[in-house]
Amino acid sequence: MGFLDGFEVPVVAAPMAGGASTPELVAAVNGAGGLGFLAAGYKSAEAMVEQIQRTRALTSRDFGVNVFVPDRGSAVPEARVSAYRERIAPEAERLGVEPGPAEWRDDDYSAKLDALLATPVPVVSFTFGCPQARDIALLRGAGSAVVVTVTTVAEARAAVAAGADALCVQGAEAGGHQGSFVDDAERTVPMLDLLAQVRAAVDVPLVAAGGITGAEGVRAALHGGAMAAQLGTAFLRSPESGANPTHKKALADDRFTETAVTRAFSGRRARGLVNRFLRTHDSAAPGAYPQVHFLTGPLRAAAAAAGDADTLHLWAGTGFRSAADAPAAAIVDAVAEGL
């Protein structure tokens, strides 16, 4: 079982960047027998360390920290980003803000690695790419198990070759950003199919992710060869979740009936509830991450403050209707009882 040794329930709480994953959520999932994860994405190294310290004060059990791997990717013509700024300017004006600076940042990657080496945590996972083999070796040497998120068999093989202890196999149903190494095409392989493909290609423990919200999905993942199932959207409405109240309400709002993968909010493919902003701007959004993320940041913050669900990014997996307004521990308990 590797890094899940000692956990009673094969449930991993997905690291959800942007505020949804909190030390309280990690502690609640841990207390119910699962494995909680902090999301270091969009935080400084200092803020990540503060959350680690808070989590250690709330739980004595193992937990994980997820880090974004920066990648400049293909150069996007500045004209396309400028055109998108002009396109969303009326949206910003309506909300009383201006678009943010469309800039590239590395998400404080090196400083986060240094902090995780100085004060190791039990598990470190990576999204949007695979760290260098040297970085993985250093983390393992410090006592951390290393997990890499993959969306294809080729990515799985590359991560194992680099020294990953385990893989998070993310199917197309997953909410939020796709963890693919290169954001060049929409990943359309369903979770169970991808799990079978990766299981046949590599020999390391696998965690299945994508559209799993309850015991039935967890059973299917375990039957497909996963050591555990990762649930994200299932926890978004819990009181321990730090998701914005507007986001939480939208998950149960009958106005929102489907999800879609879009670049409209961040410039990188991510699955969310289909709202007005997504429908209006999806086709025009350039594949420029994190530039578009920072460009739309002030709009999304203003929309959240105003309770404007039609302008806010509403990340959600395909099983969003099963997300319960219930304590995180109760959600884990329900999975355990159904296994």
XYZ file of C-alpha atoms in Angstrom:
339
model
C 0.000 0.000 0.000
C 3.008 2.315 0.224
C 2.188 5.774 1.526
C -1.376 4.722 2.413
C -0.194 2.207 4.997
C -2.098 2.778 8.207
C -5.142 4.437 6.627
C -8.447 2.661 7.161
C -10.357 4.089 4.176
C -8.853 4.159 0.646
C -9.897 7.773 0.078
C -7.556 10.632 -0.787
C -8.852 14.192 -0.511
C -7.785 15.896 -3.721
C -5.558 18.959 -3.384
C -7.749 21.796 -4.669
C -5.803 24.997 -5.263
C -7.372 28.387 -4.841
C -8.528 27.969 -1.270
C -10.805 24.918 -1.260
C -8.260 22.635 0.427
C -7.716 23.736 4.027
C -5.918 22.337 7.072
C -9.363 21.731 8.569
C -10.396 19.631 5.565
C -7.159 17.639 5.725
C -7.620 16.980 9.451
C -11.256 15.943 9.012
C -10.467 13.471 6.225
C -7.525 12.115 8.207
C -9.660 11.735 11.310
C -12.163 9.650 9.341
C -9.438 7.294 8.108
C -8.483 8.802 4.754
C -5.515 10.812 3.506
C -5.823 14.589 3.317
C -3.871 16.873 0.978
C -2.954 20.529 1.072
C -2.761 22.455 -2.190
C 0.332 24.656 -2.496
C -0.711 26.016 -5.907
C -1.125 29.819 -6.099
C 0.492 30.207 -2.668
C 3.915 31.501 -1.750
C 6.350 29.106 -0.115
C 5.800 30.960 3.151
C 2.024 30.539 2.947
C 2.477 26.846 2.168
C 4.651 26.401 5.258
C 2.078 28.200 7.400
C -0.629 25.790 6.213
C 1.633 22.819 6.900
C 2.184 24.072 10.435
C -1.547 24.581 10.981
C -2.256 21.090 9.667
C 0.295 19.526 11.989
C -1.452 21.249 14.892
C -4.773 19.709 13.850
C -3.781 16.135 12.996
C -1.043 13.737 14.035
C -1.586 11.560 10.994
C 0.248 11.657 7.673
C -0.883 14.105 4.996
C 0.296 15.328 1.631
C 1.176 18.588 -0.115
C 0.623 19.186 -3.831
C 2.917 21.426 -5.903
C 2.466 22.820 -9.425
C 5.317 22.120 -11.847
C 5.963 25.291 -13.896
C 6.238 25.011 -17.654
C 6.557 27.873 -20.080
C 5.205 25.624 -22.814
C 4.746 26.988 -26.313
C 5.024 30.710 -26.804
C 1.603 32.338 -27.199
C 1.483 35.435 -29.416
C 1.121 38.501 -27.215
C -1.532 39.755 -29.614
C -3.841 36.882 -28.683
C -3.526 37.599 -24.978
C -4.061 41.319 -25.614
C -7.132 40.539 -27.688
C -8.540 38.455 -24.839
C -7.889 41.307 -22.421
C -9.919 43.608 -24.667
C -12.650 41.007 -24.972
C -13.137 40.654 -21.200
C -12.671 44.382 -20.451
C -16.451 45.021 -20.457
C -16.840 42.173 -17.943
C -14.249 43.826 -15.709
C -15.890 47.236 -16.043
C -19.255 45.780 -15.066
C -17.658 44.382 -11.913
C -15.820 47.596 -11.126
C -12.297 46.212 -11.642
C -9.614 46.036 -14.304
C -8.043 42.896 -15.764
C -4.847 41.840 -14.021
C -1.337 41.680 -15.488
C -0.966 38.830 -17.966
C 2.369 37.547 -16.726
C 4.165 34.218 -16.389
C 5.231 33.101 -12.906
C 6.799 29.882 -11.642
C 4.472 29.619 -8.621
C 7.452 29.904 -6.255
C 8.448 26.387 -7.280
C 12.090 26.336 -6.172
C 11.324 27.956 -2.829
C 8.587 25.399 -2.179
C 10.952 22.525 -2.907
C 13.525 24.026 -0.563
C 10.904 24.349 2.178
C 9.693 20.785 1.700
C 13.268 19.521 1.918
C 13.945 21.549 5.042
C 10.767 20.400 6.782
C 9.611 17.205 5.038
C 5.998 16.072 4.858
C 4.974 12.420 4.399
C 3.759 12.803 0.804
C 4.515 15.349 -1.931
C 2.533 15.227 -5.159
C 3.003 17.149 -8.389
C 0.614 18.412 -11.054
C 1.132 19.934 -14.544
C 4.368 18.064 -15.077
C 7.025 15.766 -13.700
C 9.840 17.140 -11.540
C 13.403 16.421 -12.487
C 14.698 13.074 -11.268
C 17.138 14.947 -9.020
C 14.291 16.757 -7.241
C 12.381 13.515 -6.737
C 15.483 11.835 -5.337
C 16.043 14.709 -2.905
C 12.469 14.565 -1.655
C 12.623 10.808 -1.254
C 15.915 11.148 0.556
C 14.239 13.567 2.961
C 11.610 10.936 3.722
C 8.736 12.023 1.484
C 6.880 9.691 -0.864
C 6.516 11.320 -4.290
C 3.345 11.101 -6.389
C 3.002 12.498 -9.915
C -0.337 13.249 -11.584
C -0.601 11.748 -15.079
C -3.208 11.802 -17.831
C -1.619 9.503 -20.418
C 0.421 6.316 -20.529
C 3.415 8.258 -21.860
C 3.274 10.589 -18.863
C 3.013 7.599 -16.536
C 6.122 6.001 -17.988
C 8.047 9.281 -17.785
C 7.086 9.797 -14.136
C 8.121 6.278 -13.149
C 11.404 6.661 -15.020
C 12.048 9.846 -13.013
C 11.591 7.957 -9.757
C 7.980 8.564 -8.700
C 6.791 6.270 -5.905
C 3.176 6.335 -7.098
C 0.943 7.956 -9.707
C -2.339 9.812 -9.528
C -4.158 8.695 -12.678
C -6.479 11.546 -13.634
C -9.305 10.734 -16.009
C -11.258 13.142 -18.186
C -14.099 13.374 -15.649
C -11.976 15.244 -13.097
C -12.935 18.734 -12.032
C -10.578 21.692 -12.136
C -7.368 21.801 -14.124
C -6.189 18.816 -16.075
C -2.875 17.631 -14.721
C -1.353 16.870 -18.111
C 2.327 17.637 -18.609
C 1.622 19.632 -21.782
C -1.675 21.433 -22.232
C -1.808 20.869 -25.966
C -4.983 18.818 -26.305
C -8.025 17.947 -24.260
C -7.613 14.682 -22.375
C -10.658 12.583 -23.170
C -9.802 9.158 -21.744
C -12.324 8.117 -19.051
C -10.819 7.361 -15.668
C -11.394 3.598 -15.636
C -10.029 3.195 -19.171
C -6.959 5.273 -18.377
C -6.447 3.360 -15.135
C -6.399 0.070 -17.039
C -3.945 1.452 -19.607
C -1.560 2.830 -16.998
C -1.781 -0.296 -14.852
C -0.687 -2.382 -17.840
C 2.228 -0.035 -18.569
C 3.861 0.583 -15.176
C 4.342 -1.229 -11.892
C 3.840 1.340 -9.136
C 0.852 2.041 -6.861
C -1.929 4.026 -8.528
C -4.499 6.466 -7.166
C -7.543 6.930 -9.411
C -9.044 10.396 -9.902
C -11.892 11.760 -11.969
C -15.624 11.913 -11.304
C -15.479 9.782 -8.138
C -17.903 11.022 -5.476
C -18.967 7.998 -3.447
C -18.564 4.346 -2.562
C -19.608 3.045 -5.974
C -16.892 5.006 -7.727
C -14.307 4.033 -5.137
C -15.213 0.347 -5.538
C -14.841 0.624 -9.305
C -11.429 2.267 -8.935
C -10.208 -0.404 -6.524
C -11.526 -3.149 -8.789
C -9.627 -1.499 -11.646
C -6.349 -1.828 -9.787
C -6.063 1.453 -7.889
C -4.805 1.455 -4.298
C -7.126 4.355 -3.467
C -9.540 6.818 -5.031
C -9.096 10.579 -4.998
C -12.200 12.673 -4.328
C -12.277 16.421 -4.843
C -15.666 17.773 -5.880
C -17.268 15.486 -3.295
C -15.736 17.632 -0.526
C -16.372 21.087 -1.994
C -19.646 21.699 -0.141
C -18.375 20.453 3.209
C -18.046 23.042 5.999
C -14.307 22.348 6.150
C -13.879 23.282 2.487
C -12.577 26.770 1.797
C -14.493 27.041 -1.485
C -16.315 30.315 -1.993
C -19.975 30.211 -0.836
C -21.099 31.126 -4.365
C -19.223 28.103 -5.708
C -20.751 25.839 -3.061
C -24.278 27.027 -3.845
C -23.782 26.631 -7.584
C -23.018 22.931 -7.203
C -26.593 22.409 -6.012
C -28.228 25.071 -8.218
C -30.606 23.615 -10.802
C -29.550 26.345 -13.246
C -26.241 24.587 -13.743
C -26.805 21.240 -15.391
C -23.494 20.257 -16.991
C -19.741 20.658 -16.928
C -17.322 21.440 -19.716
C -13.569 21.771 -20.172
C -12.504 25.347 -20.859
C -9.549 27.732 -21.003
C -11.762 30.791 -20.470
C -10.747 31.439 -16.851
C -7.080 30.451 -16.684
C -5.709 29.749 -20.149
C -5.310 26.077 -19.236
C -7.904 23.359 -19.736
C -10.054 22.898 -16.648
C -13.473 21.357 -16.045
C -16.181 23.463 -14.452
C -19.896 24.124 -14.410
C -21.113 25.679 -17.648
C -22.085 29.272 -16.870
C -22.466 32.460 -18.890
C -18.777 33.452 -18.815
C -17.686 30.013 -19.990
C -20.204 29.941 -22.829
C -19.365 33.492 -23.920
C -15.563 33.378 -23.870
C -14.467 29.758 -24.165
C -13.836 29.760 -27.915
C -11.752 32.945 -27.747
C -9.529 32.081 -24.775
C -5.865 31.574 -25.715
C -3.869 28.654 -24.342
C -1.743 30.926 -22.174
C -1.315 29.706 -18.593
C -0.826 31.245 -16.101
C -1.110 34.536 -17.980
C -4.881 34.267 -18.447
C -5.249 33.097 -14.837
C -3.754 36.389 -13.638
C -5.608 38.360 -16.308
C -9.008 37.161 -15.090
C -8.066 37.059 -11.404
C -9.585 40.433 -10.435
C -12.804 39.584 -12.296
C -13.148 36.260 -10.549
C -12.441 37.786 -7.131
C -15.052 40.471 -7.720
C -17.576 37.915 -8.958
C -17.016 35.797 -5.850
C -17.531 38.814 -3.587
C -20.691 39.771 -5.453
C -22.141 36.260 -5.490
C -22.067 36.297 -9.299
C -22.058 32.603 -10.216
C -22.366 33.367 -13.919
C -18.936 35.028 -13.996
C -17.080 32.950 -11.409
C -14.984 29.886 -12.247
C -16.995 26.962 -10.852
C -14.583 24.038 -10.998
C -16.391 20.716 -10.722
C -16.085 17.126 -11.858
C -18.763 15.296 -13.797
C -20.231 13.850 -10.583
C -20.895 17.277 -9.070
C -24.569 16.574 -8.334
C -23.479 14.030 -5.726
C -21.503 16.611 -3.753
C -23.157 16.740 -0.337
C -23.520 19.611 2.105
C -22.115 17.452 4.892
C -19.035 17.278 7.117
C -15.983 15.840 5.399
C -15.779 13.044 7.958
C -19.357 12.026 7.157
C -18.495 11.883 3.455
C -15.568 9.565 4.150
C -17.699 7.500 6.553
C -20.338 7.039 3.838
C -17.689 5.698 1.466
C -16.359 3.342 4.134
C -19.838 1.998 4.871
C -20.478 1.366 1.174
C -17.288 -0.601 0.539
